[in-house]
PDB file of N, CA and C in Angstrom:
ATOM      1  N   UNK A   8      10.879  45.735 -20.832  1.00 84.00           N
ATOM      2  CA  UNK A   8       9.683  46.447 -21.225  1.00 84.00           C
ATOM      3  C   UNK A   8      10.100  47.661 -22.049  1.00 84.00           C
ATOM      4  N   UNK A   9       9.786  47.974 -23.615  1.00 85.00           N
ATOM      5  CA  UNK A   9       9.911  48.658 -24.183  1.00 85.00           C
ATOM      6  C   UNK A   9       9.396  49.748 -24.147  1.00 85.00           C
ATOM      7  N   UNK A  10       8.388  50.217 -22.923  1.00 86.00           N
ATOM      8  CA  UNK A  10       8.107  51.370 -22.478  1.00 86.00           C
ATOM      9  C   UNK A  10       8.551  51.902 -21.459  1.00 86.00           C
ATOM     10  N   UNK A  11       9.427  51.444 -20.929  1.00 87.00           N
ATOM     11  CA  UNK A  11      10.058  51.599 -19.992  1.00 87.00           C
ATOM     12  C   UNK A  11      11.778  52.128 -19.757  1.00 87.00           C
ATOM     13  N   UNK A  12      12.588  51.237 -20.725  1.00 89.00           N
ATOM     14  CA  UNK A  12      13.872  51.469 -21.561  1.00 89.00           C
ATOM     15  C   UNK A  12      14.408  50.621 -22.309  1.00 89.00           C
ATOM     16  N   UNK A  13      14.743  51.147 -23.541  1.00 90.00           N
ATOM     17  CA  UNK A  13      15.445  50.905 -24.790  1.00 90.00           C
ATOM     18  C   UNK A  13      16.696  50.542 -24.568  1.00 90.00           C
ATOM     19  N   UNK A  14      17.228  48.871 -25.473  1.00 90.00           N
ATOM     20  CA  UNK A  14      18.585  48.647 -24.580  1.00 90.00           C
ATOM     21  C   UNK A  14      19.161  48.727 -26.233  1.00 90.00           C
ATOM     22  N   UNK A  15      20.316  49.491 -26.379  1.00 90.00           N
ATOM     23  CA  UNK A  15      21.094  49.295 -28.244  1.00 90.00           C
ATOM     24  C   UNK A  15      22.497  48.581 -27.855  1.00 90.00           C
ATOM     25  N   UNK A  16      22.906  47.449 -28.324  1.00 90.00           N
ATOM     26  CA  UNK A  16      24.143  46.929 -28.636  1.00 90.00           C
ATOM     27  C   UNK A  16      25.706  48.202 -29.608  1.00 90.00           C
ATOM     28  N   UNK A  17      26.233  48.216 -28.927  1.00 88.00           N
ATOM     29  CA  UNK A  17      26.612  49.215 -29.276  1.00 88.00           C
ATOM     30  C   UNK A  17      27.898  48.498 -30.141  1.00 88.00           C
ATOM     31  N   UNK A  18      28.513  47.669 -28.972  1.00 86.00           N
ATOM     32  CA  UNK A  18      29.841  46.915 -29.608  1.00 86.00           C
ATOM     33  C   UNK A  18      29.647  45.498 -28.538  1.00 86.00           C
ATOM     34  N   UNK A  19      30.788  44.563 -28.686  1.00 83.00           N
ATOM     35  CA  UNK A  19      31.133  43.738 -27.772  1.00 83.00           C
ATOM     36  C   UNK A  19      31.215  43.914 -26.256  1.00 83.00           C
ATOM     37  N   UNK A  20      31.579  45.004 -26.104  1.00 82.00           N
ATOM     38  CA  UNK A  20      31.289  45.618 -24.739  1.00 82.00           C
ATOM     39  C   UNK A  20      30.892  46.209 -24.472  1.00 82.00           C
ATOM     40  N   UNK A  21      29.866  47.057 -25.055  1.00 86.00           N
ATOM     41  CA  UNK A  21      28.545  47.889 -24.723  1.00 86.00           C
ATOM     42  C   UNK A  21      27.264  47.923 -24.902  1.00 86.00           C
ATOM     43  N   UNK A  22      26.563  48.152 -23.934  1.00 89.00           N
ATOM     44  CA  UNK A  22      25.141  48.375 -24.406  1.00 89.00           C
ATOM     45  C   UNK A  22      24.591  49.527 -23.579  1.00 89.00           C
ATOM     46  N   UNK A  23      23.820  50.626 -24.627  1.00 89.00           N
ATOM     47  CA  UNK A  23      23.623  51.798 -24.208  1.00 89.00           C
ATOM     48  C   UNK A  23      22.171  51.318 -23.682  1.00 89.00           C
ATOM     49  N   UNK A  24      21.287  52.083 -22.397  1.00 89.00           N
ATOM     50  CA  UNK A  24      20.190  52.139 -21.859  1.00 89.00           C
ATOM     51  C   UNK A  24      19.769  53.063 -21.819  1.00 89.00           C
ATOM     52  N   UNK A  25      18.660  53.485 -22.373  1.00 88.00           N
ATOM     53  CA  UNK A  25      17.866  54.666 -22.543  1.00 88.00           C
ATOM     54  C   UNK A  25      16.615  54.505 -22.002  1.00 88.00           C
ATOM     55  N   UNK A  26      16.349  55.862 -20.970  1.00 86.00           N
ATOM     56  CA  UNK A  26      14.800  55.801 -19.999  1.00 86.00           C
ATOM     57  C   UNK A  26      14.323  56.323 -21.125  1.00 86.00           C
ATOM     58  N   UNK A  27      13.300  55.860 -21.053  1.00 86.00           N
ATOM     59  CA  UNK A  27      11.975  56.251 -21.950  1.00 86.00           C
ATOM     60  C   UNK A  27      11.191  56.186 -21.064  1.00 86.00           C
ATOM     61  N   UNK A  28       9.855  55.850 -20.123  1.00 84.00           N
ATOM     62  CA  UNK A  28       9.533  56.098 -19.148  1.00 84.00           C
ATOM     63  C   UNK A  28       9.389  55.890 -17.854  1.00 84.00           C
ATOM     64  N   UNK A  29       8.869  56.407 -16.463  1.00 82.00           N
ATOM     65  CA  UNK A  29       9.066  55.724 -15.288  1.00 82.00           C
ATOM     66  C   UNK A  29       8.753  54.223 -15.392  1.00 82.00           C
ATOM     67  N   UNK A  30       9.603  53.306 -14.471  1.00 87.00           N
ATOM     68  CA  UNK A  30       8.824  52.490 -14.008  1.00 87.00           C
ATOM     69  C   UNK A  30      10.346  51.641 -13.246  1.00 87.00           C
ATOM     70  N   UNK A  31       9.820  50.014 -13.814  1.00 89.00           N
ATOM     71  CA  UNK A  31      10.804  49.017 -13.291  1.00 89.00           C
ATOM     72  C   UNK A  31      10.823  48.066 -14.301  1.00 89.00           C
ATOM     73  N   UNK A  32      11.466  47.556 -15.263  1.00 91.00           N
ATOM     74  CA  UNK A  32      11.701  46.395 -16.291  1.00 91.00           C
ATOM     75  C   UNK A  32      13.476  45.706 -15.715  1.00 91.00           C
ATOM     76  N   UNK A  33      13.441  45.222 -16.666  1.00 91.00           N
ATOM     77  CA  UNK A  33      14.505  43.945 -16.259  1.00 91.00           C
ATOM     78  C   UNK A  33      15.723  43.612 -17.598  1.00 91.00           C
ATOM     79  N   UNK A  34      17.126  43.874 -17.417  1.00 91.00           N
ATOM     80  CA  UNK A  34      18.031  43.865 -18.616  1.00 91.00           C
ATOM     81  C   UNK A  34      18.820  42.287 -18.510  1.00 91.00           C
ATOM     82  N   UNK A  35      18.631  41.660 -18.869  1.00 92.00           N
ATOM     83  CA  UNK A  35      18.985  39.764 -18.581  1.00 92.00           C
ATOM     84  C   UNK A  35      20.231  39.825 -20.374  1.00 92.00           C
ATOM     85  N   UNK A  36      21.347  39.822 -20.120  1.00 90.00           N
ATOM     86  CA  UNK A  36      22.380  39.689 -21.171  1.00 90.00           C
ATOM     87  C   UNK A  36      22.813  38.232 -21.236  1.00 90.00           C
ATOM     88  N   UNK A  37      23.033  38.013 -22.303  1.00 91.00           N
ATOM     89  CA  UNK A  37      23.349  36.254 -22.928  1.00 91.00           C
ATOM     90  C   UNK A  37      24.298  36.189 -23.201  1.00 91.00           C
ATOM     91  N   UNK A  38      25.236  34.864 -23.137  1.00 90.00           N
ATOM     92  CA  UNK A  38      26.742  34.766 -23.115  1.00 90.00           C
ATOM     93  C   UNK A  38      26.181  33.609 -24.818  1.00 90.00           C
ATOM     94  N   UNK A  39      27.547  33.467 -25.292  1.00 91.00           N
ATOM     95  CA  UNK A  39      27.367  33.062 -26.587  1.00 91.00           C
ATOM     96  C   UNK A  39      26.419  31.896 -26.796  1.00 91.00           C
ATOM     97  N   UNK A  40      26.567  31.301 -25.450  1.00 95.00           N
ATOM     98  CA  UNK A  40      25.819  29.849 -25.435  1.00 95.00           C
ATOM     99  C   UNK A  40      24.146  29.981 -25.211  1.00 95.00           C
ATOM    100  N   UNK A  41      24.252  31.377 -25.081  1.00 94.00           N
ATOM    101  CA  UNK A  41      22.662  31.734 -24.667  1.00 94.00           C
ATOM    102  C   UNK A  41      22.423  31.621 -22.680  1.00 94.00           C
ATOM    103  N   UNK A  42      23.512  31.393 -22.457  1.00 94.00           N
ATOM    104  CA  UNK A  42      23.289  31.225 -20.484  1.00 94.00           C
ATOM    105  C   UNK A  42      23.758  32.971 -20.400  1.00 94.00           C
ATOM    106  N   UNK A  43      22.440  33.536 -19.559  1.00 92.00           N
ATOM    107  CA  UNK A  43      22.655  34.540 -18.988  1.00 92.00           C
ATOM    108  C   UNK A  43      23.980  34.592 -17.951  1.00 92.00           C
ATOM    109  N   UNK A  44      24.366  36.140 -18.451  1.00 91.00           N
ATOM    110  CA  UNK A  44      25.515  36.559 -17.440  1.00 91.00           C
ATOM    111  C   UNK A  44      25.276  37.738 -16.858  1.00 91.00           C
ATOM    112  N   UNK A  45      24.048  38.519 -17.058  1.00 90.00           N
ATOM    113  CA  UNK A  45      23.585  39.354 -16.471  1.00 90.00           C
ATOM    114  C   UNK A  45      22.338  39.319 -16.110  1.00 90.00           C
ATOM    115  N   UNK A  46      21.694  39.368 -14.751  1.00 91.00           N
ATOM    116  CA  UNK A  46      20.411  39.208 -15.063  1.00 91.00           C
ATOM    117  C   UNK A  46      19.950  40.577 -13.689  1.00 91.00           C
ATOM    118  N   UNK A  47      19.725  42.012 -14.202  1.00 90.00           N
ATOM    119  CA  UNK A  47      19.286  42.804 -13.207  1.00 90.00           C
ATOM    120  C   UNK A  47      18.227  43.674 -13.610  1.00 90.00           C
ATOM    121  N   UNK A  48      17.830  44.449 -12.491  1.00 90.00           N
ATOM    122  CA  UNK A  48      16.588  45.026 -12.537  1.00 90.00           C
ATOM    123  C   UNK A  48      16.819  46.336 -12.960  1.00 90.00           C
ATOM    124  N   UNK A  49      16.659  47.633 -13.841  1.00 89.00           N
ATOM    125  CA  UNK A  49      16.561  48.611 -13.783  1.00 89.00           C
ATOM    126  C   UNK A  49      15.456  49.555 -13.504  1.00 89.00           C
ATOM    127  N   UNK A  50      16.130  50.155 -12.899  1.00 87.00           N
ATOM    128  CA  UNK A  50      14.671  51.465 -12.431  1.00 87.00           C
ATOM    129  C   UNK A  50      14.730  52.758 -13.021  1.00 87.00           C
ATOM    130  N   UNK A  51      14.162  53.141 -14.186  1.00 84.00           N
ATOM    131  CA  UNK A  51      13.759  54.302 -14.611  1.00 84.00           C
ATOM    132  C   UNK A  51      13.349  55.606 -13.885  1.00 84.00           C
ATOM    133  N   UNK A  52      13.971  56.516 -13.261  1.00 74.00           N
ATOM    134  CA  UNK A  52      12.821  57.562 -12.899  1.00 74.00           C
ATOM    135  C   UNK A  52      13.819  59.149 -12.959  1.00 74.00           C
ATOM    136  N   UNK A  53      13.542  59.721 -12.858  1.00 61.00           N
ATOM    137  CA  UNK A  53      14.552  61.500 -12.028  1.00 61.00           C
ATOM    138  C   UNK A  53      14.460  61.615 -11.326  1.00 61.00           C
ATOM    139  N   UNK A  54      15.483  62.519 -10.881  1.00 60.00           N
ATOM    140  CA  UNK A  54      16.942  62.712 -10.218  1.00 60.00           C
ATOM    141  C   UNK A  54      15.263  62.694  -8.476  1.00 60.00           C
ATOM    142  N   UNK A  55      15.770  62.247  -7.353  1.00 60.00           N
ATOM    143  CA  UNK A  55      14.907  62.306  -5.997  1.00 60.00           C
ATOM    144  C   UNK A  55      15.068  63.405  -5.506  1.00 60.00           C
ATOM    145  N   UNK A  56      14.946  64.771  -6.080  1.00 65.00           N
ATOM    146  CA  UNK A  56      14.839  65.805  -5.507  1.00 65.00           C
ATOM    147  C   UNK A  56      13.360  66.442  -5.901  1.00 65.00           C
ATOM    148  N   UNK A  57      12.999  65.964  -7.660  1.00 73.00           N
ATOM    149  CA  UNK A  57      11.820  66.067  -8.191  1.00 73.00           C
ATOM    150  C   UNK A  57      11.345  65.250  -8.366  1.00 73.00           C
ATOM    151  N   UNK A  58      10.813  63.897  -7.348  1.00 73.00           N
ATOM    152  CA  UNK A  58      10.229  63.000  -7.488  1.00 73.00           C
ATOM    153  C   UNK A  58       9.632  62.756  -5.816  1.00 73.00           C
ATOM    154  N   UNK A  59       8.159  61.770  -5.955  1.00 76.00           N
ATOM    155  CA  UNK A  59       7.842  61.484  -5.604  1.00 76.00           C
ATOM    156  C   UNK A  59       7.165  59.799  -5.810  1.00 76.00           C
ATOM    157  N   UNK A  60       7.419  59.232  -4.564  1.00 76.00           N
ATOM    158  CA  UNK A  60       7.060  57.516  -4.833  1.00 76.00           C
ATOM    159  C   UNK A  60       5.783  57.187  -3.937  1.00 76.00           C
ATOM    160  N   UNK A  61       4.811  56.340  -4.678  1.00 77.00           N
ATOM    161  CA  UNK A  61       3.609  56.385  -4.404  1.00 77.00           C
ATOM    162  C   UNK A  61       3.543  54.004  -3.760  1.00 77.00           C
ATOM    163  N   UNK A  62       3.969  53.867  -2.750  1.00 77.00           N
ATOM    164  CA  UNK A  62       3.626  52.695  -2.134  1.00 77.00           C
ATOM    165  C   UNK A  62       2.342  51.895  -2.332  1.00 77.00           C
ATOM    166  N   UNK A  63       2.136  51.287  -2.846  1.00 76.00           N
ATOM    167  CA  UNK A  63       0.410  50.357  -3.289  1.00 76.00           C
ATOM    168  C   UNK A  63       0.646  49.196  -2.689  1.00 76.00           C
ATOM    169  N   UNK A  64       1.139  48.725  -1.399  1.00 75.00           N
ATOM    170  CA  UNK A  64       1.418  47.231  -1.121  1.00 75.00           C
ATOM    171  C   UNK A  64       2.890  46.744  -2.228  1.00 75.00           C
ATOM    172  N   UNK A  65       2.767  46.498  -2.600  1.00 74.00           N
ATOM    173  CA  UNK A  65       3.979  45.580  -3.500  1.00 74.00           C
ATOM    174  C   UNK A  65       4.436  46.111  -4.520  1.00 74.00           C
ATOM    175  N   UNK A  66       3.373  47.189  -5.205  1.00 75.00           N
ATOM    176  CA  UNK A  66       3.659  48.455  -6.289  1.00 75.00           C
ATOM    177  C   UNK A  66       4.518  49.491  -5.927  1.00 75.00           C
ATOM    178  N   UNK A  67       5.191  49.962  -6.665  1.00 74.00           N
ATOM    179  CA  UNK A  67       5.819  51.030  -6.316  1.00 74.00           C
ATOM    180  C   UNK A  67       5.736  52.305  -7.309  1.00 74.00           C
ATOM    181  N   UNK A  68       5.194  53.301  -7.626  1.00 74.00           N
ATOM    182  CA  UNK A  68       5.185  54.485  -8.132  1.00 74.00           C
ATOM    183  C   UNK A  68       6.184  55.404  -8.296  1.00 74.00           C
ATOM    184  N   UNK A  69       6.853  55.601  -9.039  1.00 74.00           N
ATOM    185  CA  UNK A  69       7.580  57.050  -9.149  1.00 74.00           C
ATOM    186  C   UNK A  69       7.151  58.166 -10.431  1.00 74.00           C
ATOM    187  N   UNK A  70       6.813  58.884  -9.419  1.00 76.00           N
ATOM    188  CA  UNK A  70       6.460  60.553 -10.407  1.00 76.00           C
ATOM    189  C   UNK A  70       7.489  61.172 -10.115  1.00 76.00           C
ATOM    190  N   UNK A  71       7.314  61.865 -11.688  1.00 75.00           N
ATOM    191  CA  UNK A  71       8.096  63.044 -11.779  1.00 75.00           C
ATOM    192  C   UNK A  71       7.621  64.312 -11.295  1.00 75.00           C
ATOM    193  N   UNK A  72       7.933  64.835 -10.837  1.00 78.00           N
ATOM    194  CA  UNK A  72       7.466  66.342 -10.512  1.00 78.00           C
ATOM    195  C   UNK A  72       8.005  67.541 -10.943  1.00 78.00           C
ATOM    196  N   UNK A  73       8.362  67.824 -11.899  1.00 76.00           N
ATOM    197  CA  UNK A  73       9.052  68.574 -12.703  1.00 76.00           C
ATOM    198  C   UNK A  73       8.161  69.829 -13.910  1.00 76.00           C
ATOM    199  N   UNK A  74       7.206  70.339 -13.263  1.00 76.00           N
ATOM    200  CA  UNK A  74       7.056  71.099 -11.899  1.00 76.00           C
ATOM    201  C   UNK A  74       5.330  70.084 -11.728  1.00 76.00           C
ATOM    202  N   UNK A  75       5.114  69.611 -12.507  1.00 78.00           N
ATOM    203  CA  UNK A  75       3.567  68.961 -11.871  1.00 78.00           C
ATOM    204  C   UNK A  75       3.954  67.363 -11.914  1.00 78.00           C
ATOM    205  N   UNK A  76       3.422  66.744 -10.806  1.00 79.00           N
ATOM    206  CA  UNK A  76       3.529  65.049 -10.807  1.00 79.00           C
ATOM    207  C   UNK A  76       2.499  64.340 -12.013  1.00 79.00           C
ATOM    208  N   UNK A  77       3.845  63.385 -12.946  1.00 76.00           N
ATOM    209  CA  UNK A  77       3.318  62.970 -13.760  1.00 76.00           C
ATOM    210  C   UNK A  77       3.860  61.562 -13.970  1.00 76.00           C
ATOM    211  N   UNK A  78       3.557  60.398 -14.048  1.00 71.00           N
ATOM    212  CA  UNK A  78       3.945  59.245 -14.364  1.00 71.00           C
ATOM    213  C   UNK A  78       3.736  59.141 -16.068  1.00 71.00           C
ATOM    214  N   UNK A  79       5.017  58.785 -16.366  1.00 58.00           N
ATOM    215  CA  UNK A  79       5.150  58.258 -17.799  1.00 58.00           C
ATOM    216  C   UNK A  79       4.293  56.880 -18.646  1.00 58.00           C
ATOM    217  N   UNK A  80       4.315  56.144 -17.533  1.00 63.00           N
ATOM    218  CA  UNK A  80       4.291  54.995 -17.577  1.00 63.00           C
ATOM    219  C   UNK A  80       3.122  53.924 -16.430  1.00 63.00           C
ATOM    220  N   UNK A  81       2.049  53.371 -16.871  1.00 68.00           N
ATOM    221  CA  UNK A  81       1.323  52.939 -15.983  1.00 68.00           C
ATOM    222  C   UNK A  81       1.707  51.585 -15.829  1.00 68.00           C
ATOM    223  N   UNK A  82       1.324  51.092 -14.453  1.00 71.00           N
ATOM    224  CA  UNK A  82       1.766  49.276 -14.491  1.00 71.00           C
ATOM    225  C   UNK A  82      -0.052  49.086 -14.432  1.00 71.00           C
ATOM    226  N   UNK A  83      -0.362  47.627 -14.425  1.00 76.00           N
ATOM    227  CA  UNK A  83      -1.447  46.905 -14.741  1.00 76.00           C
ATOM    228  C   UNK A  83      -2.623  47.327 -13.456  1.00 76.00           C
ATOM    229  N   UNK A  84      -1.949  47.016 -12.314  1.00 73.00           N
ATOM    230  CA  UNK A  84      -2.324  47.804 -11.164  1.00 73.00           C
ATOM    231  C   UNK A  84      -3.200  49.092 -11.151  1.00 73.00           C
ATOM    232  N   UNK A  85      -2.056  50.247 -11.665  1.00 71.00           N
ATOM    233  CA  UNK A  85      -2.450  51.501 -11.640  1.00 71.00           C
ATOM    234  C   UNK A  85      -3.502  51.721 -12.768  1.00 71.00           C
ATOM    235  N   UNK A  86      -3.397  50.914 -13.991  1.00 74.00           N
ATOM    236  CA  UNK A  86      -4.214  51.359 -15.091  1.00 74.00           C
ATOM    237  C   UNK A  86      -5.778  50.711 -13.935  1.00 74.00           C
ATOM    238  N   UNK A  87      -5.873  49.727 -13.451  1.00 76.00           N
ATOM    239  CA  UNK A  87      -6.899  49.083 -13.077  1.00 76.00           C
ATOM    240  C   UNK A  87      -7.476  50.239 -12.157  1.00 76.00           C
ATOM    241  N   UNK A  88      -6.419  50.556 -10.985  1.00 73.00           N
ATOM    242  CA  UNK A  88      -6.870  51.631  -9.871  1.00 73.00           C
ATOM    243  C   UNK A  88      -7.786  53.011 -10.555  1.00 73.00           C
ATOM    244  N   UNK A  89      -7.126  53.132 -11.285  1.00 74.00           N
ATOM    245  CA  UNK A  89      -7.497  54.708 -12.161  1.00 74.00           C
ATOM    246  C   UNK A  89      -8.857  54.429 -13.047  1.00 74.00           C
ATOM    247  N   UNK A  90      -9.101  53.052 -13.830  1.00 77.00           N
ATOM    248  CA  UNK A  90     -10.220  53.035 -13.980  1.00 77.00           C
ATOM    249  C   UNK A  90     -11.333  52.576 -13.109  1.00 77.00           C
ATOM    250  N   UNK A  91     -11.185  52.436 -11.369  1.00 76.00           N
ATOM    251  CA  UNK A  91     -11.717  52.742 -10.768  1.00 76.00           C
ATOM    252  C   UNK A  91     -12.183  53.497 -10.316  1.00 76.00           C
ATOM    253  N   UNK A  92     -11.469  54.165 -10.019  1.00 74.00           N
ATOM    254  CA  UNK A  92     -11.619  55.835  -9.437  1.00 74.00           C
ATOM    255  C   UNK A  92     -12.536  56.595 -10.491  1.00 74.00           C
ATOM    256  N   UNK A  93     -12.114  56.596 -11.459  1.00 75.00           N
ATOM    257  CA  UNK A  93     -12.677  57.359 -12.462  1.00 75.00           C
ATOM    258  C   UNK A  93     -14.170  56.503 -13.007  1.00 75.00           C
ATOM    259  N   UNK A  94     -14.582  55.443 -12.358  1.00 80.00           N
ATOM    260  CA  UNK A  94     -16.243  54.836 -12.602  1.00 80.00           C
ATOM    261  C   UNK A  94     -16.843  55.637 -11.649  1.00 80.00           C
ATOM    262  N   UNK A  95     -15.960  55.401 -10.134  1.00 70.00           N
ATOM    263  CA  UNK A  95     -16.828  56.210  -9.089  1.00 70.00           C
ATOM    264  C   UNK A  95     -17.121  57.768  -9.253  1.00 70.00           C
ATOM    265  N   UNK A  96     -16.557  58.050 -10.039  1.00 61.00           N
ATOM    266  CA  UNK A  96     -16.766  59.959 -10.126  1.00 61.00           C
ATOM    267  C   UNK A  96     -17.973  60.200 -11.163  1.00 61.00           C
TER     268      UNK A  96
END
């Protein structure tokens, strides 16, 4: 997920990962033949001293709190929750 983090080929043996915002996306690397040789999950967020994680059943939330709680990044879930909340008000 490109809102999430940016992956750059750097050389044959590198690839740099850059957070761009909270969340959870997935970095899956291809061997010449195209058969994955990496296939893991990364988690975007800061450092757990200024953060807080918000549990939704199977969702998982991480804000930043640096100094006010702010999520970078919404999943499908949260965009749905929030335009709930915000009909009822």
């Amino acid at each position: 997920n490109p809102a999430i983090a940016d992956a750059s080929v750097q050389d044959a043996h590198t690839i740099v990962l850059t957070g761009k915002g909270f969340g959870v996306t997935n970095l899956v690397v291809l061997d010449k033949s195209g058969s994955p040789i990496v296939d893991a999950q990364v988690v975007v967020s800061r450092g757990d001293a200024d953060s807080v994680r918000i549990y939704r059943r199977l969702d998982v939330q991480t804000l930043s709190c640096t100094p006010y709680c702010e999520s970078a990044y919404k999943n499908t879930a949260e965009k749905t929750s929030e335009t709930e909340l915000n009909a009822s008000h």
